[in-house]
Amino acid sequence: QLVDSGGGLTQPGGSLRLSCAGSGFSFRNYTMNWVRQAPGKGLEWISYITSSSSAIYYADSVKGRFTISRDNAKNSLSLQLNSLRVDDTAVYYCARGVSGFDHRHSYFYYLDVWGKGSAVTVSS
Amino acid sequence: SYELTQPLSVSVALGQTARIPCGGHNIGTKTVHWYQQKPGQAPVLVIYRDTDRPSGIPERFSGSTSGNTATLTIRRAQAGDEADYYCQVWDSMTVFGGGTKLTVL
């Protein structure tokens, strides 16, 4: 399972750090992601990190402001949120990724385990 | 960037079959996954790799793709199936559809 924590209330321009603890599986063998959901809106993928941290990607909406990292020794995933804006207000979910190739040799990637989410509110 | 289009809402009578479409350019060349999200809860994977069901997901849930549309089908719809449903593909990054609210009447 995944347990996320660290949300809260902050002012525009502020910072927060989210954490996600994995248990019951070999955390070091999986890619991990952060997905957020603004109030009343849909799911938005925001960041991805490979199992060894060798590759990291961000959505354009958070690039340069958010930083994803992981500590495989501690089975933990983190997201540092800086320069927060009002439109960053959302529930943030950590999620485990699974990838491979299907019968058409087409690459697939999906999120099979999700944390319960951490609420981040940015308001003055 | 790649876009997935879902209707905002779909309604189905109790016990009937609900079909939730997900449109995307040449979506048949991609592998589609589906998530169910109930109010106040995290998303749950209900279909992966177009047609596979994770353990614990009822056989009433199935997925298919034809042309430029993927479809999540829920047979014998129950009140407990009321939720938001999201399709998802990989296109150099994880892409979600906008979500469809399923109402069981």
Tab-separated table of C-alpha atoms in Angstrom:
chain	number	residue	atom	x	y	z
A	1	GLN	CA	0.000	0.000	0.000
A	2	LEU	CA	0.948	3.654	-0.260
A	3	VAL	CA	0.439	6.190	2.499
A	4	ASP	CA	0.867	9.837	1.613
A	5	SER	CA	1.263	12.697	4.017
A	6	GLY	CA	2.469	16.265	4.323
A	7	GLY	CA	-0.342	18.339	2.867
A	8	GLY	CA	-1.597	21.543	4.402
A	9	LEU	CA	-2.362	25.218	3.960
A	10	THR	CA	0.144	27.730	2.692
A	11	GLN	CA	0.183	31.169	1.110
A	12	PRO	CA	0.971	31.893	-2.545
A	13	GLY	CA	4.713	31.685	-3.046
A	14	GLY	CA	5.086	29.251	-0.166
A	15	SER	CA	6.474	25.734	-0.042
A	16	LEU	CA	5.337	22.310	1.105
A	17	ARG	CA	6.820	18.837	1.041
A	18	LEU	CA	4.704	15.762	0.400
A	19	SER	CA	5.774	12.261	1.344
A	20	CYS	CA	4.583	8.811	0.342
A	21	ALA	CA	5.534	5.612	2.149
A	22	GLY	CA	5.348	2.307	0.363
A	23	SER	CA	4.864	-1.045	2.047
A	24	GLY	CA	3.986	-4.604	1.124
A	25	PHE	CA	5.886	-4.598	-2.147
A	26	SER	CA	9.431	-4.157	-3.419
A	27	PHE	CA	9.379	-0.371	-3.632
A	28	ARG	CA	12.796	-0.141	-5.310
A	29	ASN	CA	11.577	-2.078	-8.347
A	30	TYR	CA	8.806	0.305	-9.385
A	31	THR	CA	8.513	3.650	-11.074
A	32	MET	CA	6.444	6.138	-9.071
A	33	ASN	CA	4.247	9.088	-9.878
A	34	TRP	CA	2.407	12.045	-8.441
A	35	VAL	CA	-1.068	12.831	-9.733
A	36	ARG	CA	-3.198	15.723	-8.539
A	37	GLN	CA	-6.855	16.621	-8.626
A	38	ALA	CA	-8.068	20.184	-8.191
A	39	PRO	CA	-11.443	20.632	-6.462
A	40	GLY	CA	-14.224	19.428	-8.744
A	41	LYS	CA	-11.781	18.681	-11.557
A	42	GLY	CA	-10.252	15.618	-13.175
A	43	LEU	CA	-6.976	13.810	-12.683
A	44	GLU	CA	-3.755	15.491	-13.762
A	45	TRP	CA	-0.467	13.599	-13.905
A	46	ILE	CA	2.353	15.863	-12.686
A	47	SER	CA	5.538	13.877	-12.114
A	48	TYR	CA	7.273	10.538	-12.710
A	49	ILE	CA	10.490	8.999	-11.404
A	50	THR	CA	12.141	5.762	-12.447
A	51	SER	CA	13.030	3.061	-9.941
A	52	SER	CA	16.653	4.209	-9.696
A	53	SER	CA	15.882	7.934	-10.069
A	54	SER	CA	17.752	7.844	-13.377
A	55	ALA	CA	14.938	9.608	-15.202
A	56	ILE	CA	12.504	12.220	-13.937
A	57	TYR	CA	9.699	13.973	-15.787
A	58	TYR	CA	7.290	16.772	-14.956
A	59	ALA	CA	4.156	18.197	-16.447
A	60	ASP	CA	4.669	21.673	-17.870
A	61	SER	CA	2.326	23.078	-15.230
A	62	VAL	CA	4.798	22.292	-12.419
A	63	LYS	CA	8.180	22.144	-14.172
A	64	GLY	CA	10.769	24.273	-12.427
A	65	ARG	CA	8.695	24.571	-9.251
A	66	PHE	CA	8.187	20.986	-8.060
A	67	THR	CA	10.869	18.376	-7.408
A	68	ILE	CA	10.265	14.633	-7.144
A	69	SER	CA	12.678	12.343	-5.331
A	70	ARG	CA	12.796	8.929	-3.727
A	71	ASP	CA	14.751	7.032	-1.093
A	72	ASN	CA	14.589	3.324	-1.852
A	73	ALA	CA	16.304	2.450	1.420
A	74	LYS	CA	13.380	4.026	3.244
A	75	ASN	CA	10.681	2.977	0.745
A	76	SER	CA	9.697	6.588	0.394
A	77	LEU	CA	8.730	9.033	-2.343
A	78	SER	CA	8.680	12.801	-1.953
A	79	LEU	CA	7.456	15.855	-3.802
A	80	GLN	CA	8.863	19.266	-2.935
A	81	LEU	CA	6.417	22.014	-3.904
A	82	ASN	CA	7.918	25.501	-4.236
A	83	SER	CA	6.577	28.808	-5.518
A	84	LEU	CA	3.070	27.562	-4.921
A	85	ARG	CA	0.179	29.230	-6.679
A	86	VAL	CA	-3.531	29.312	-5.931
A	87	ASP	CA	-4.162	26.953	-8.858
A	88	ASP	CA	-1.901	24.333	-7.245
A	89	THR	CA	-4.685	23.747	-4.722
A	90	ALA	CA	-5.552	20.075	-5.089
A	91	VAL	CA	-5.433	16.642	-3.587
A	92	TYR	CA	-2.087	15.074	-4.442
A	93	TYR	CA	-1.863	11.313	-4.908
A	94	CYS	CA	1.221	9.158	-5.124
A	95	ALA	CA	0.791	6.157	-7.418
A	96	ARG	CA	2.820	3.126	-8.426
A	97	GLY	CA	3.467	2.569	-12.110
A	98	VAL	CA	3.503	-0.642	-14.146
A	99	SER	CA	4.874	-0.790	-17.676
A	100	GLY	CA	5.473	-3.219	-20.507
A	101	PHE	CA	4.684	-4.026	-24.117
A	102	ASP	CA	1.402	-5.516	-25.295
A	103	HIS	CA	0.733	-8.013	-28.091
A	104	ARG	CA	0.998	-5.194	-30.646
A	105	HIS	CA	4.447	-4.323	-29.276
A	106	SER	CA	2.873	-1.105	-28.072
A	107	TYR	CA	4.285	0.331	-24.847
A	108	PHE	CA	1.824	0.640	-21.999
A	109	TYR	CA	1.975	2.285	-18.587
A	110	TYR	CA	-0.675	2.380	-15.904
A	111	LEU	CA	-1.019	3.193	-12.208
A	112	ASP	CA	-2.063	0.179	-10.188
A	113	VAL	CA	-1.715	1.285	-6.561
A	114	TRP	CA	-2.660	4.732	-5.239
A	115	GLY	CA	-2.237	6.502	-1.954
A	116	LYS	CA	-5.278	8.062	-0.311
A	117	GLY	CA	-4.080	11.557	-1.149
A	118	SER	CA	-2.825	14.656	0.633
A	119	ALA	CA	-4.748	17.909	0.417
A	120	VAL	CA	-2.793	21.048	-0.466
A	121	THR	CA	-4.481	24.423	-0.165
A	122	VAL	CA	-2.797	27.582	-1.415
A	123	SER	CA	-4.605	30.691	-0.306
A	124	SER	CA	-3.872	34.146	1.024
B	1	SER	CA	-0.012	16.772	-26.727
B	2	TYR	CA	-2.328	13.782	-26.937
B	3	GLU	CA	-5.913	14.303	-25.808
B	4	LEU	CA	-8.560	11.897	-24.571
B	5	THR	CA	-12.195	12.936	-24.771
B	6	GLN	CA	-14.896	11.650	-22.446
B	7	PRO	CA	-18.514	12.776	-22.008
B	8	LEU	CA	-19.114	14.645	-18.782
B	9	SER	CA	-21.894	12.289	-17.745
B	10	VAL	CA	-23.564	8.990	-18.567
B	11	SER	CA	-26.759	7.662	-17.023
B	12	VAL	CA	-27.929	4.072	-16.810
B	13	ALA	CA	-30.964	2.379	-15.325
B	14	LEU	CA	-30.356	0.020	-12.449
B	15	GLY	CA	-29.510	-3.435	-13.788
B	16	GLN	CA	-28.866	-2.244	-17.331
B	17	THR	CA	-25.609	-1.870	-19.264
B	18	ALA	CA	-23.566	1.338	-19.088
B	19	ARG	CA	-21.074	2.228	-21.787
B	20	ILE	CA	-18.540	4.988	-21.192
B	21	PRO	CA	-16.638	6.101	-24.308
B	22	CYS	CA	-13.143	7.536	-24.493
B	23	GLY	CA	-12.065	9.120	-27.762
B	24	GLY	CA	-8.574	9.777	-29.016
B	25	HIS	CA	-6.737	9.952	-32.326
B	26	ASN	CA	-5.775	6.419	-33.363
B	27	ILE	CA	-6.514	5.249	-29.828
B	28	GLY	CA	-6.646	1.716	-31.211
B	29	THR	CA	-2.852	1.850	-31.500
B	30	LYS	CA	-2.530	2.593	-27.800
B	31	THR	CA	-3.196	0.561	-24.688
B	32	VAL	CA	-6.060	1.965	-22.637
B	33	HIS	CA	-6.602	1.744	-18.904
B	34	TRP	CA	-9.625	2.739	-16.784
B	35	TYR	CA	-10.000	4.032	-13.248
B	36	GLN	CA	-13.020	4.360	-10.987
B	37	GLN	CA	-13.139	7.150	-8.421
B	38	LYS	CA	-15.862	7.465	-5.831
B	39	PRO	CA	-16.403	10.754	-3.961
B	40	GLY	CA	-13.687	11.463	-1.430
B	41	GLN	CA	-11.661	8.409	-2.421
B	42	ALA	CA	-8.544	7.723	-4.429
B	43	PRO	CA	-8.880	6.314	-7.950
B	44	VAL	CA	-8.995	2.548	-8.337
B	45	LEU	CA	-7.779	0.697	-11.424
B	46	VAL	CA	-10.674	-1.292	-12.911
B	47	ILE	CA	-9.349	-2.192	-16.392
B	48	TYR	CA	-5.756	-2.334	-17.581
B	49	ARG	CA	-4.193	-3.194	-20.932
B	50	ASP	CA	-7.503	-2.591	-22.738
B	51	THR	CA	-9.383	-5.595	-21.378
B	52	ASP	CA	-7.750	-7.026	-18.244
B	53	ARG	CA	-9.382	-6.782	-14.825
B	54	PRO	CA	-7.367	-6.532	-11.604
B	55	SER	CA	-8.222	-9.051	-8.943
B	56	GLY	CA	-11.301	-8.017	-7.022
B	57	ILE	CA	-12.925	-6.168	-9.923
B	58	PRO	CA	-16.233	-7.814	-10.907
B	59	GLU	CA	-16.577	-9.489	-14.304
B	60	ARG	CA	-19.356	-6.979	-14.995
B	61	PHE	CA	-16.598	-4.511	-15.901
B	62	SER	CA	-15.016	-4.894	-19.330
B	63	GLY	CA	-13.056	-2.817	-21.804
B	64	SER	CA	-12.866	-2.677	-25.580
B	65	THR	CA	-11.471	-0.518	-28.363
B	66	SER	CA	-12.708	0.117	-31.878
B	67	GLY	CA	-11.455	2.741	-34.270
B	68	ASN	CA	-10.888	5.995	-32.444
B	69	THR	CA	-12.919	5.048	-29.367
B	70	ALA	CA	-12.239	2.932	-26.305
B	71	THR	CA	-15.231	1.883	-24.222
B	72	LEU	CA	-15.681	0.840	-20.628
B	73	THR	CA	-18.755	-1.376	-20.318
B	74	ILE	CA	-20.479	-2.061	-17.016
B	75	ARG	CA	-23.133	-4.756	-17.202
B	76	ARG	CA	-25.949	-5.091	-14.680
B	77	ALA	CA	-25.182	-1.661	-13.261
B	78	GLN	CA	-25.537	-1.311	-9.514
B	79	ALA	CA	-25.970	1.702	-7.263
B	80	GLY	CA	-22.454	1.092	-5.992
B	81	ASP	CA	-21.082	1.658	-9.511
B	82	GLU	CA	-21.939	5.369	-9.321
B	83	ALA	CA	-18.593	7.111	-9.630
B	84	ASP	CA	-16.330	9.092	-11.905
B	85	TYR	CA	-14.518	7.024	-14.506
B	86	TYR	CA	-11.271	8.039	-16.210
B	87	CYS	CA	-9.545	6.522	-19.212
B	88	GLN	CA	-5.757	6.745	-19.466
B	89	VAL	CA	-3.057	6.054	-22.024
B	90	TRP	CA	0.684	6.582	-22.316
B	91	ASP	CA	1.866	9.117	-24.900
B	92	SER	CA	5.373	10.023	-23.778
B	93	MET	CA	3.691	10.711	-20.445
B	94	THR	CA	0.601	9.590	-18.589
B	95	VAL	CA	-2.518	11.118	-20.132
B	96	PHE	CA	-5.956	11.030	-18.522
B	97	GLY	CA	-9.319	11.689	-20.079
B	98	GLY	CA	-11.427	14.387	-18.469
B	99	GLY	CA	-13.596	11.875	-16.636
B	100	THR	CA	-17.206	10.746	-16.885
B	101	LYS	CA	-19.690	10.803	-14.034
B	102	LEU	CA	-21.817	7.662	-14.087
B	103	THR	CA	-25.281	7.968	-12.587
B	104	VAL	CA	-27.331	4.849	-11.880
B	105	LEU	CA	-31.026	5.673	-11.978
